[in-house]
Short mmCIF file of C-alpha atoms in Angstrom, two decimals:
data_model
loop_
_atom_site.label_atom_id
_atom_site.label_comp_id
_atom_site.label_asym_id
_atom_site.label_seq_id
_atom_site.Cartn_x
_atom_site.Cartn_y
_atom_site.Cartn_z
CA UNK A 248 93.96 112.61 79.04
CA UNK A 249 96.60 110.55 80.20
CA UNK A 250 98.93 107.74 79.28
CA UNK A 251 99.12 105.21 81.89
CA UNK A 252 103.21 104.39 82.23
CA UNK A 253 103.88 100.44 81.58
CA UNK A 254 106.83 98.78 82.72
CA UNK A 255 109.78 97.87 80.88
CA UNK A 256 111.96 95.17 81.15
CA UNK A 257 111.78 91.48 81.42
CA UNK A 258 109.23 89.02 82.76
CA UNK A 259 110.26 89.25 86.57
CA UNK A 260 110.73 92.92 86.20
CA UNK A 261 107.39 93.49 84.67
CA UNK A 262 105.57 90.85 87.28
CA UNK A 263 102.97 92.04 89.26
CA UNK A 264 104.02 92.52 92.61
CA UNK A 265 101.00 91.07 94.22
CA UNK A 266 101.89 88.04 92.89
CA UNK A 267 105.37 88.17 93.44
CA UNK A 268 104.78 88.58 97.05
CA UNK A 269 101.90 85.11 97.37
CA UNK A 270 104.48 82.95 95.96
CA UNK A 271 107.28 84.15 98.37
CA UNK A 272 105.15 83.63 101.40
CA UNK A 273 104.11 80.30 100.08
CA UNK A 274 107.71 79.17 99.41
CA UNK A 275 108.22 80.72 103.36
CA UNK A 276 105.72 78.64 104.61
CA UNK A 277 106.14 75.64 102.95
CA UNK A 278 110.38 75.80 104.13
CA UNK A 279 108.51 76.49 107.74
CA UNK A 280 107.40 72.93 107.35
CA UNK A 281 109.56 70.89 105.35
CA UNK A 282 113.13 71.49 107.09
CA UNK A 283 116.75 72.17 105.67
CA UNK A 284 116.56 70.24 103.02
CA UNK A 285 114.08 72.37 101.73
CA UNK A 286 116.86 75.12 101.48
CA UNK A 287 118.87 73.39 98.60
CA UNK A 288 115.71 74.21 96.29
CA UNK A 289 114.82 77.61 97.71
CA UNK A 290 118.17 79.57 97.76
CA UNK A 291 119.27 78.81 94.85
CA UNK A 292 115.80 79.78 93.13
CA UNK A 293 115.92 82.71 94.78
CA UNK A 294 119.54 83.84 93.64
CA UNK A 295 118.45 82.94 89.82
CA UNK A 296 115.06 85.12 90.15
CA UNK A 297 117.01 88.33 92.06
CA UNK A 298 119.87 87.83 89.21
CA UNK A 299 117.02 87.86 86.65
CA UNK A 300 115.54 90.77 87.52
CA UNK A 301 119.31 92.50 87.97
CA UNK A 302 119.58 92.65 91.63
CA UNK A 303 121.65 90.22 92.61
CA UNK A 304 124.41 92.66 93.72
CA UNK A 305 122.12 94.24 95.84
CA UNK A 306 121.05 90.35 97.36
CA UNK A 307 124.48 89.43 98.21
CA UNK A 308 125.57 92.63 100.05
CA UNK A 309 122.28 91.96 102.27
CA UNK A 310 122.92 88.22 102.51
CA UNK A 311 126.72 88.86 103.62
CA UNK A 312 126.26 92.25 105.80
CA UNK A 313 122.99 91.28 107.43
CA UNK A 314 122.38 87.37 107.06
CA UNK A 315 125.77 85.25 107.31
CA UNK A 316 126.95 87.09 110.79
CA UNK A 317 123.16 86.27 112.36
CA UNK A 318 123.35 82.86 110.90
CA UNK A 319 126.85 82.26 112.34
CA UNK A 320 125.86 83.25 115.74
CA UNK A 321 123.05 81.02 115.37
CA UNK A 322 125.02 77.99 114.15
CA UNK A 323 127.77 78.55 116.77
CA UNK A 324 125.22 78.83 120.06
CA UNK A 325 122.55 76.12 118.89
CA UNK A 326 125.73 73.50 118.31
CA UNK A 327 127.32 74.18 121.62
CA UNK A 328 124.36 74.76 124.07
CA UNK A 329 122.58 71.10 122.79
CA UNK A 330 124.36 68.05 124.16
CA UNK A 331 123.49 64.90 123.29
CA UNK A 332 124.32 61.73 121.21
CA UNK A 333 127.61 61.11 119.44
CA UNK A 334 130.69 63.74 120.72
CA UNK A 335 132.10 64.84 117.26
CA UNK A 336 134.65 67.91 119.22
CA UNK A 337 135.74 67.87 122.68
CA UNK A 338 137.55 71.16 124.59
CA UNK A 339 137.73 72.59 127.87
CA UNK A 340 134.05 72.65 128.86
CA UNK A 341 132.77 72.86 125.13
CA UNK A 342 131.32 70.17 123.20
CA UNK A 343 129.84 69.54 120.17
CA UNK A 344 127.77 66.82 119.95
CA UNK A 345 125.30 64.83 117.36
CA UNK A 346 122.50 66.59 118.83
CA UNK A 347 123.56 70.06 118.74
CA UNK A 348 124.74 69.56 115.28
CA UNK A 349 121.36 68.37 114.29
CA UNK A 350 119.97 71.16 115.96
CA UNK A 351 122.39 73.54 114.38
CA UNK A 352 121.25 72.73 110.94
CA UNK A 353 117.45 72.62 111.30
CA UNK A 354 117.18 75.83 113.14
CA UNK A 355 119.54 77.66 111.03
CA UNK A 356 118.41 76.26 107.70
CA UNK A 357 115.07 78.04 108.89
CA UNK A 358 116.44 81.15 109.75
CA UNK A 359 117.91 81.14 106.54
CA UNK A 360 115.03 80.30 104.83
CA UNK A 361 113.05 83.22 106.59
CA UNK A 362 116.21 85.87 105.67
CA UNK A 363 116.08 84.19 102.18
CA UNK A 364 112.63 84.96 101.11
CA UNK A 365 112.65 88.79 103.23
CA UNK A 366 115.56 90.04 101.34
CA UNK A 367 114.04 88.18 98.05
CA UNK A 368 111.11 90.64 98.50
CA UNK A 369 113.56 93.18 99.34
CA UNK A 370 114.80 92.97 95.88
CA UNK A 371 112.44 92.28 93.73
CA UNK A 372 108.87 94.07 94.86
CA UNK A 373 109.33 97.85 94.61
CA UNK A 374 107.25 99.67 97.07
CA UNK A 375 105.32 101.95 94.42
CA UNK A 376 104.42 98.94 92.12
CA UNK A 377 102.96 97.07 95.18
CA UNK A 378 100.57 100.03 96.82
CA UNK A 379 99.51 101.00 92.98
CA UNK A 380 98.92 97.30 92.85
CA UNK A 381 96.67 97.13 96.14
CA UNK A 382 94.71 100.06 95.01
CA UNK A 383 94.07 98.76 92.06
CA UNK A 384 92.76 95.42 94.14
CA UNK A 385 90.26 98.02 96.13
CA UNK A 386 92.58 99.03 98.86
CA UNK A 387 91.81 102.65 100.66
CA UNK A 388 94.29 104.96 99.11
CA UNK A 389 94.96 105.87 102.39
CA UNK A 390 96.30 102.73 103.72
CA UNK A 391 98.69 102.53 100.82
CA UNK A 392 99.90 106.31 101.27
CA UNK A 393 100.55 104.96 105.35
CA UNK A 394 102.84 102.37 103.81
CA UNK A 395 105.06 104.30 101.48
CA UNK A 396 104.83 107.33 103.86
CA UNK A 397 106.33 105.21 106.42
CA UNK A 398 109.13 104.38 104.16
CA UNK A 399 109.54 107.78 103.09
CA UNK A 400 109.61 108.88 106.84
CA UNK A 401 112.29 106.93 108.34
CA UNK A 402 115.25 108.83 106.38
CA UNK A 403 113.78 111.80 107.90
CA UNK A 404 113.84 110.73 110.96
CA UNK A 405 117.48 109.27 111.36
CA UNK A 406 118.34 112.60 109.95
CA UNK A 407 116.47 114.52 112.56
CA UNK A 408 118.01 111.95 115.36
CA UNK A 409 121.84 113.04 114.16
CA UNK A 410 120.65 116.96 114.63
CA UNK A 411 119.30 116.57 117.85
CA UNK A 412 122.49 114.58 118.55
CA UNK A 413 124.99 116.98 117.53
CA UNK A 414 122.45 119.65 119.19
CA UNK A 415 123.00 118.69 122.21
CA UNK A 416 126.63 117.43 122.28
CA UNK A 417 127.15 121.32 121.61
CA UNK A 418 125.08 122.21 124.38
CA UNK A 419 127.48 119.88 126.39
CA UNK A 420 125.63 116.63 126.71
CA UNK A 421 127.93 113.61 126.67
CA UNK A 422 127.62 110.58 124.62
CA UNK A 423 130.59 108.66 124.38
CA UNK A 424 131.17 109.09 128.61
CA UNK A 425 130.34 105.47 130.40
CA UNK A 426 127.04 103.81 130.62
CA UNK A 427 124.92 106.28 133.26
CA UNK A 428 126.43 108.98 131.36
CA UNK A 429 125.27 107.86 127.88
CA UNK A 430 121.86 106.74 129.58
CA UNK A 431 121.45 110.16 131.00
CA UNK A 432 121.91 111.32 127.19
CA UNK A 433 119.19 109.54 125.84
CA UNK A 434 115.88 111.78 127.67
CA UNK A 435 117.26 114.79 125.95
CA UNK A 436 117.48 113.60 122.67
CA UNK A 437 114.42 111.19 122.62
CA UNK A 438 112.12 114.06 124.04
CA UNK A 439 112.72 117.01 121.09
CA UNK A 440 112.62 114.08 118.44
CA UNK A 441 109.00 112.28 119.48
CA UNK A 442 107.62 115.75 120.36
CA UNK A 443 108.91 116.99 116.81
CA UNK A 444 107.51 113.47 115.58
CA UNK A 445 104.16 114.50 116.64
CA UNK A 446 104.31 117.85 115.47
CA UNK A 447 104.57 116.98 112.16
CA UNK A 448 102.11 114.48 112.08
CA UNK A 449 99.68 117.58 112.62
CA UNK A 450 101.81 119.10 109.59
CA UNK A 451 100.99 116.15 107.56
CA UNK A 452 97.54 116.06 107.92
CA UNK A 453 96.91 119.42 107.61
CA UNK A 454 99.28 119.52 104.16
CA UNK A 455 97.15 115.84 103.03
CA UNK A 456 94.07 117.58 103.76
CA UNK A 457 94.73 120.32 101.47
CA UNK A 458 96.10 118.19 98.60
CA UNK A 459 92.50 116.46 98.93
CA UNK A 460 93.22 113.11 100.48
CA UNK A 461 90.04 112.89 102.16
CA UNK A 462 87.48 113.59 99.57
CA UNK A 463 85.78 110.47 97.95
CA UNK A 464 86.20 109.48 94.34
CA UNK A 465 88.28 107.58 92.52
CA UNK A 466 91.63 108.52 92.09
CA UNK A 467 93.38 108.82 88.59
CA UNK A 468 97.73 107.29 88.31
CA UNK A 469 99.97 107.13 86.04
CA UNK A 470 101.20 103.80 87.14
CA UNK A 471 99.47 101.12 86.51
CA UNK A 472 100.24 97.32 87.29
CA UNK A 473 99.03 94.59 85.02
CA UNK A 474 96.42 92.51 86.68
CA UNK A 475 96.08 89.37 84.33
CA UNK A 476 93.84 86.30 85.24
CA UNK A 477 96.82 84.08 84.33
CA UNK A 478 98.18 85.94 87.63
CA UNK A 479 95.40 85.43 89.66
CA UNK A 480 95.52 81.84 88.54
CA UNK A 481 99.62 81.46 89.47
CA UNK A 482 98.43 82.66 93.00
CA UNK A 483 95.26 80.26 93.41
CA UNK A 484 97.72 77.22 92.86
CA UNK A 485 100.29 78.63 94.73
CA UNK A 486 98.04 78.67 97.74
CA UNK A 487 96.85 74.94 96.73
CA UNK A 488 100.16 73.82 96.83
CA UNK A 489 101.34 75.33 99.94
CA UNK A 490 97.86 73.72 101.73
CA UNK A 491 98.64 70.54 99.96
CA UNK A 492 102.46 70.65 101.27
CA UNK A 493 101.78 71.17 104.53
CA UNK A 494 98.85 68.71 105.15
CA UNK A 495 101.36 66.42 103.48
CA UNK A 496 103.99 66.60 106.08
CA UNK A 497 101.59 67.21 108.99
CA UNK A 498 99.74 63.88 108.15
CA UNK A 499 103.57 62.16 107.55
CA UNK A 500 102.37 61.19 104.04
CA UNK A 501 105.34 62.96 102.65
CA UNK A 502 108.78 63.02 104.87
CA UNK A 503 111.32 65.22 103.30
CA UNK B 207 86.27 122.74 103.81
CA UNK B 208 87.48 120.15 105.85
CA UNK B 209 85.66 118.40 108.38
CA UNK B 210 87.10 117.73 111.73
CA UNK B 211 86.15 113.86 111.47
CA UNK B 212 88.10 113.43 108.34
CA UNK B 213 91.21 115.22 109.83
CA UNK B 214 90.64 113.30 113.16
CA UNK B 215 90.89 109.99 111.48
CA UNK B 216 94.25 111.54 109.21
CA UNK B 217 96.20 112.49 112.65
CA UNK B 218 95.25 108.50 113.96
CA UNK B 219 96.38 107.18 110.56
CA UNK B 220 99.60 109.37 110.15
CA UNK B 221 100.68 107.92 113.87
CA UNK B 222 101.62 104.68 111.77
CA UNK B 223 104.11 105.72 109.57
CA UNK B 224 105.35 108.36 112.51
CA UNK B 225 105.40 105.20 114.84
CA UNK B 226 107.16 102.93 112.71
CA UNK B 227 109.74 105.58 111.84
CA UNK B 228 110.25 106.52 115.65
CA UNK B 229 110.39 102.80 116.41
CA UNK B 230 113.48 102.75 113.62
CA UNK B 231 115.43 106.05 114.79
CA UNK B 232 114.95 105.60 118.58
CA UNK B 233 116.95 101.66 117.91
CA UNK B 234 119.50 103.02 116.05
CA UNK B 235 119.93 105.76 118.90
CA UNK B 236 120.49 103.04 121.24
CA UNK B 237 123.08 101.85 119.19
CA UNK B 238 124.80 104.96 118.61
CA UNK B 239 124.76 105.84 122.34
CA UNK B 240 126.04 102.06 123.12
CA UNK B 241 123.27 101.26 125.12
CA UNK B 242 122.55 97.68 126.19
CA UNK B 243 118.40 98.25 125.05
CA UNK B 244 116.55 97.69 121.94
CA UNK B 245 114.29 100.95 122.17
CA UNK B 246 112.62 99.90 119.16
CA UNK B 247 109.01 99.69 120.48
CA UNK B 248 108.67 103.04 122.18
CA UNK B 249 107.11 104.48 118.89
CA UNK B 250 104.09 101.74 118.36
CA UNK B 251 103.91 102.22 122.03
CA UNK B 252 103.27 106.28 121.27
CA UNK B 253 101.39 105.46 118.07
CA UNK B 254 99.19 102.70 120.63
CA UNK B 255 98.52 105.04 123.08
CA UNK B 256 97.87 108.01 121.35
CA UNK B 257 95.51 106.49 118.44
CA UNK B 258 94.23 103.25 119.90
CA UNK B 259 94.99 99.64 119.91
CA UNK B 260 94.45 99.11 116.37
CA UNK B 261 96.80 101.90 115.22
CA UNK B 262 98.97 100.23 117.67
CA UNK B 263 98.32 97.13 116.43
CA UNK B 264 99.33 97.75 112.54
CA UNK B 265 102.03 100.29 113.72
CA UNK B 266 103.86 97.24 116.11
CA UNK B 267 103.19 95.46 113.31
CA UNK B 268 105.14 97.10 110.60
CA UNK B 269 107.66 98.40 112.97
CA UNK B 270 108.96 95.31 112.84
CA UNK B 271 108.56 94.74 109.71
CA UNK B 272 110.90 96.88 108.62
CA UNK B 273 113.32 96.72 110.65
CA UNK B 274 113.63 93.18 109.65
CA UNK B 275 115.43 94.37 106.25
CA UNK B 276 118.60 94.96 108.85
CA UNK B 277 117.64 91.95 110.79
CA UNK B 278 116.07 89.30 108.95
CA UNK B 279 115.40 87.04 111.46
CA UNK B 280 113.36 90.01 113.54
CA UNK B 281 110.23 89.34 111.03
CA UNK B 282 109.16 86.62 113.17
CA UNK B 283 108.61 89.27 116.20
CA UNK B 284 106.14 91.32 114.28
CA UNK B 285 103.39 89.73 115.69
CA UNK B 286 104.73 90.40 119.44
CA UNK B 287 105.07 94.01 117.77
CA UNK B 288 101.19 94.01 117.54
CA UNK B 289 100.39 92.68 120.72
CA UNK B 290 102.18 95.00 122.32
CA UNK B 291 100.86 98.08 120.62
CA UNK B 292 96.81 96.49 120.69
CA UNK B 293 97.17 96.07 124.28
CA UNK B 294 98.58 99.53 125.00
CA UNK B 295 95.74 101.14 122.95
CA UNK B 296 93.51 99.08 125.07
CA UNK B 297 94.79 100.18 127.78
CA UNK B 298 95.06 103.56 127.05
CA UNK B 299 91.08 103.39 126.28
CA UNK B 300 90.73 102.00 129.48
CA UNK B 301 92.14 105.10 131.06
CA UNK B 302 95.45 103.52 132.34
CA UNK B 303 97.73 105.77 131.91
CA UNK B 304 96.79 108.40 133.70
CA UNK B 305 98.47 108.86 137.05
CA UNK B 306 101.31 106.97 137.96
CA UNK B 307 99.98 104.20 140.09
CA UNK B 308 97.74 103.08 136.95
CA UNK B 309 101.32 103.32 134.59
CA UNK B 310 103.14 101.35 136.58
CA UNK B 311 100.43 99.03 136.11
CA UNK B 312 100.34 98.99 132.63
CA UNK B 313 104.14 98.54 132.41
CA UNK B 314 103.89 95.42 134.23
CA UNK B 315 101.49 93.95 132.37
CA UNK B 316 103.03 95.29 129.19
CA UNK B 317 106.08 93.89 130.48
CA UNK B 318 104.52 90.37 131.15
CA UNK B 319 103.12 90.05 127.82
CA UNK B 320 106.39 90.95 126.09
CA UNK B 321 108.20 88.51 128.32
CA UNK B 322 105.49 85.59 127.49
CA UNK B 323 105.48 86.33 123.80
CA UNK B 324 109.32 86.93 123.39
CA UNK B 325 109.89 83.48 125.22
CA UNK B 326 107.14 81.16 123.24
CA UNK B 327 108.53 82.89 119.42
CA UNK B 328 112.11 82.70 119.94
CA UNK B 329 111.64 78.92 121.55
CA UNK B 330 108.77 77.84 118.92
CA UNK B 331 110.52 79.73 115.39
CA UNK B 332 114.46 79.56 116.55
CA UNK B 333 114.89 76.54 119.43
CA UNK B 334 115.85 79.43 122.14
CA UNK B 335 118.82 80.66 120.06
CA UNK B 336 117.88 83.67 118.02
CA UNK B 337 120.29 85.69 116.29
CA UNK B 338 120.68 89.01 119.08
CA UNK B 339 123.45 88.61 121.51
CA UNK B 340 121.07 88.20 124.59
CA UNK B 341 121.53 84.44 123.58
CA UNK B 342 125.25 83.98 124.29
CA UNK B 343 123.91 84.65 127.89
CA UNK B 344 121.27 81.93 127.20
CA UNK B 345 123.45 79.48 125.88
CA UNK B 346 125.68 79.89 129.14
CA UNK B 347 123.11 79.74 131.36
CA UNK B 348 122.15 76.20 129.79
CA UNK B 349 125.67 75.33 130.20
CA UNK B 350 125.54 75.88 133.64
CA UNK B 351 123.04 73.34 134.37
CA UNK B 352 119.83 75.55 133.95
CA UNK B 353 116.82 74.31 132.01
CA UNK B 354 116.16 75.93 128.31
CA UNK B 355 112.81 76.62 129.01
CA UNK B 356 113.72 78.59 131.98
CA UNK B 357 116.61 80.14 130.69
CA UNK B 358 114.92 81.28 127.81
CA UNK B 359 111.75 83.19 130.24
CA UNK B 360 114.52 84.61 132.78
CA UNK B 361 116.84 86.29 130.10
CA UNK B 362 113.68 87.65 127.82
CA UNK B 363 112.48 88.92 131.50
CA UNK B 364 115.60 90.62 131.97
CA UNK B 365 115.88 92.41 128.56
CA UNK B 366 112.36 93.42 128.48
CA UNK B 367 112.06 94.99 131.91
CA UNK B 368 114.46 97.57 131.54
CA UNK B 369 113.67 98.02 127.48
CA UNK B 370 109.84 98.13 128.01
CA UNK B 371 109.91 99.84 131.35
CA UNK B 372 112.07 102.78 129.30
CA UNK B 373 109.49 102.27 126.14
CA UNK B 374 106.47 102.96 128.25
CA UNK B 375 107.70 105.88 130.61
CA UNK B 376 109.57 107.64 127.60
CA UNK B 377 106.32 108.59 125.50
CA UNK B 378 104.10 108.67 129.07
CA UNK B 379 107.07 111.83 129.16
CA UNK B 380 106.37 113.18 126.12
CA UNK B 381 102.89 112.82 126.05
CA UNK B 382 103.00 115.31 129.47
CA UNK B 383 104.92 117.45 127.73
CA UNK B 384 102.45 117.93 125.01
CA UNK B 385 100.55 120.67 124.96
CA UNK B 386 96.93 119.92 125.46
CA UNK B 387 95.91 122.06 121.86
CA UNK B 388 97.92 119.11 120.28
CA UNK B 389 97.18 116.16 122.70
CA UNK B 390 93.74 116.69 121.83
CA UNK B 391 94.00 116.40 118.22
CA UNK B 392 94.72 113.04 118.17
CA UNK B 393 92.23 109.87 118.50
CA UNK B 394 92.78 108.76 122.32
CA UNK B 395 94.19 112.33 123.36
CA UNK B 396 91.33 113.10 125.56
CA UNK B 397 91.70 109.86 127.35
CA UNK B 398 95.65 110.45 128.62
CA UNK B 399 94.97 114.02 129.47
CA UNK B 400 94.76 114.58 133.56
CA UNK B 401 92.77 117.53 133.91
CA UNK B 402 94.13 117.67 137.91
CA UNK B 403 97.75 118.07 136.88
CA UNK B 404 97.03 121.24 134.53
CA UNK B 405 94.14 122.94 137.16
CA UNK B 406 94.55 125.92 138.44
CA UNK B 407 94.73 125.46 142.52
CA UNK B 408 91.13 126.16 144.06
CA UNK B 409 91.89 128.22 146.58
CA UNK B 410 94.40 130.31 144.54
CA UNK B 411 93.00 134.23 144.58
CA UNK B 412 91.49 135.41 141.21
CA UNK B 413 93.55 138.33 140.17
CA UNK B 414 90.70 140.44 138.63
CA UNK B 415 92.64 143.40 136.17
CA UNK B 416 91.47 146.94 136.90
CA UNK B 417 89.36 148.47 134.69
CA UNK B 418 91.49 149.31 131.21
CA UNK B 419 91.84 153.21 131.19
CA UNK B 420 90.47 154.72 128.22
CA UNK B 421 92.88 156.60 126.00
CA UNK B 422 94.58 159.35 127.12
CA UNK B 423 94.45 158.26 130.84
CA UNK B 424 98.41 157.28 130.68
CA UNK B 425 99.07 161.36 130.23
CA UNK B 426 96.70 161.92 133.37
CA UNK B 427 98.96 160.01 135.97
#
C-alpha cells in the first residue's frame, strides 16, 4: 500500500492547478477585451495571489528582467510611430502626439496584461501538480510525460549546445570573428546537436519502453491533486463570466 | 516484449519534447553567436517533418510556449508556431522534401505562411509594434512616409526569409545526414528518404569475393 502525498501549505498553495490555470485564461481574455483600464484590477490581483502563495520575489525578477524592457520598447515605438491629434512633445523629426499616446497605452496595457497572467502561471502552477492533475482528469499518461519531459529536456540541451560550442572553438572554429564568420559557425554546431537530439530520442524510447510506458492499465502516484466539485464549480462560473464579459463589450452594453 | 507499433508511436511522441527543446537551444545559439535570426523554429520544423503535421503542430505549439517565460509577449505567436509545424508535416506527407527543387518549394510556401501569419498577429494582438527589435525598423519605415500595413508585411518578409529559409534547409541537412537505420524509425522517415541518392550506380561492376579458403590454405601460398 501506499500513502498518497497531500499538499501543505495555504489555500493558493494547496489549489488545484487546473483551476488555477481556467481562471488565469479567463482574466487573459476578458483584459483582451476590456482595455487598460482593465489592468488597474488585474495586476494588482495578481501581485497579492503570487505574494500569497510566497513567490512574489520570483514575480518581480521576471516582471523587471523580462517584462518592463519589452514594455518600454513597446511604449517608446507605438508613441512615436502614431501621429495624430493634439502635439504634446515636439523635436527634430520626433513627435508625440494624442494619438500615439492613446495608442501607447492600449497596446501596452495589453501586452502587459498578457506578460501579467504568463508569469502569474509561471509562479503559481507547478508543472508536476498540473500533469498529475490532467491524469487524474483522464489525460494519456503519455501526453503528460511529453510535457514535463520537455521541460526536463531543455537544460540538457543548452548544456549540450555549450559542449559542442567549446568543441569546436578548440577544433578552431570562430565565434566571436564578424558576421560570415560567426554564420559559418553555426552548421557545425547545429549539425552534432540535432543529430545527437535525435539520437536520444531513440534512447528515450527504448529506456520508456523498458520502464513499461506502453502497457495499458492504470497507473498508481503518489501525488495526488484534490479534485473538489466546489472547484469544478469556481471554473463553470469563471467561464460564464468571461462569456458574459465579452458579449457585454462586443454588444457595447458595458463600455469600460 | 515490445511491439514495434507501440515504440513507433514513442519515437513520434518523444519528437515533441526533443523539438521544443531544440527550438529553445538553437535561439539561444543565435544569440550567443550574435546572429541577426531567431532560429527558434528549426526544431518543430524537425519534429514536423520527421513525425507529421500533428507532432508538428503541438511541438510549434509549445515551442513557443515556452519560450514565452523569457519573452512574454511571444505567447501570442504560438499559434503561428503550429501552423508552421502542421503544414511542414503536411508537406512532408506529401513527399516534398525530397529533392531540392520540391524544398525550395516548401520553403517558399513555408516562408509565405510565416510572413502572412507574423504580419496579421503582431498587427491584430500588438498594433504593428511588438516587443523584438525588428520594430524600431518598422517604426522608421512609417516615419518615412510608408504605410503600417505595408511596413509591417515587408519587414516580417525580410526576417522570415532568411530565418525560415535557414530553419528549413538546417534539419533537410541533418535529416541527410541520418543514417537510414535511424531515419526509418521515426513516423514520416520513410517518406524523406531518397532511395536515388543512397543507390549503388547501375552500371558499377559487382565485385564478387573469391571463394573463402578453407583453413589451412594461408600456410599453402
Amino acid at each position: 500500500m501506499y500513502e498518497p502525498i497531500t499538499p501543505a501549505g495555504n489555500a493558493v498553495q494547496r489549489a488545484n492547478p487546473l483551476v488555477v490555470v481556467c481562471l488565469v485564461l479567463c482574466c487573459l481574455i476578458d483584459g483582451l477585451f476590456i482595455g487598460s483600464k482593465y489592468l488597474l484590477f488585474f495586476f494588482p490581483t495578481s501581485v497579492v495571489v503570487v505574494a500569497v502563495a510566497g513567490n512574489l520575489k520570483r514575480y518581480l525578477a521576471l516582471l523587471a528582467a523580462v517584462m518592463l524592457p519589452t514594455a518600454t520598447l513597446m511604449f517608446v515605438l507605438q508613441l512615436l510611430a502614431n501621429e495624430g491629434g493634439v502635439t504634446y512633445w515636439h523635436w527634430w523629426i520626433i513627435r508625440a502626439t494624442e494619438l500615439g499616446f492613446d495608442n501607447a497605452i492600449h497596446y501596452t496595457a495589453r501586452f502587459v496584461v498578457i506578460g501579467t497572467a504568463v508569469f502569474t502561471l509561471i509562479c503559481l502552477v507547478k508543472l508536476s501538480r498540473f500533469t498529475r492533475a490532467l491524469e487524474q482528469c483522464g489525460v494519456n499518461p503519455r501526453v503528460t510525460y511529453v510535457l514535463q519531459a520537455t521541460v526536463l529536456i531543455i537544460p540538457q540541451m543548452k548544456k549540450r549546445v555549450a559542449v559542442i560550442l567549446d568543441a569546436q572553438r578548440a577544433r578552431g572554429i570562430e565565434t566571436d570573428a564578424n558576421l560570415r564568420v560567426r554564420m559559418k559557425a553555426l552548421l557545425p554546431v547545429a549539425a552534432p546537436l540535432i543529430l545527437s537530439a535525435l539520437t536520444s530520442v531513440e534512447e528515450r524510447a527504448v529506456s520508456l519502453e523498458a520502464r513499461g510506458t506502453t502497457l495499458p492499465g492504470k497507473r498508481t502516484s503518489l501525488l495526488q491533486v484534490n479534485n473538489s466539485t466546489f472547484d469544478k464549480v469556481i471554473c463553470i462560473v469563471a467561464v460564464l463570466i468571461c462569456g458574459g464579459v465579452i458579449i457585454a463589450v462586443q454588444a457595447n452594453w458595458w463600455m469600460p | 516484449m515490445a511491439s514495434k507499433a507501440s515504440v513507433f508511436n514513442l519515437m513520434g511522441l518523444l519528437l515533441i519534447p526533443v523539438g521544443v527543446a531544440l527550438d529553445f537551444a538553437l535561439g539561444g545559439l543565435a544569440l550567443t553567436l550574435k546572429l541577426p535570426i531567431y532560429l527558434d523554429s528549426v526544431g518543430h520544423i524537425l519534429a514536423g517533418a520527421l513525425g507529421g503535421p500533428v507532432i508538428g503542430a503541438v511541438s510549434g505549439f509549445l515551442g513557443v510556449m515556452t519560450n514565452s517565460a523569457f519573452s512574454a509577449d511571444a505567447v501570442v505567436w504560438a499559434f503561428q508556431g503550429a501552423a508552421i509545424g502542421l503544414v511542414v508535416g503536411l508537406l512532408a506527407w506529401a513527399g516534398l522534401f525530397k529533392g531540392w527543387p520540391k524544398i525550395v518549394l516548401s520553403t517558399v510556401i513555408i516562408i509565405v505562411l510565416s510572413t502572412a501569419l507574423s504580419a496579421i498577429i503582431s498587427y491584430a494582438v500588438y498594433g504593428g509594434f511588438d516587443g523584438y527589435g525588428i520594430s524600431a525598423i518598422r517604426a522608421a519605415l512609417v516615419k518615412t512616409g510608408m504605410p503600417l500595413e505595408l511596413a509591417i508585411i515587408l519587414t516580417a518578409f525580410v526576417a522570415e526569409l532568411i530565418d525560415k529559409t535557414l530553419s528549413v534547409v538546417l534539419p533537410i541537412i541533418v535529416i541527410g545526414l541520418m543514417s537510414e537505420r535511424l531515419l526509418y524509425k521515426f513516423p514520416m522517415g520513410s517518406l524523406l528518404h531518397n532511395p536515388q541518392s543512397n543507390a549503388a550506380p547501375q552500371d558499377e561492376p559487382t565485385v564478387v569475393a573469391p571463394p573463402t579458403a578453407g583453413y589451412g590454405a594461408y600456410g599453402d601460398k
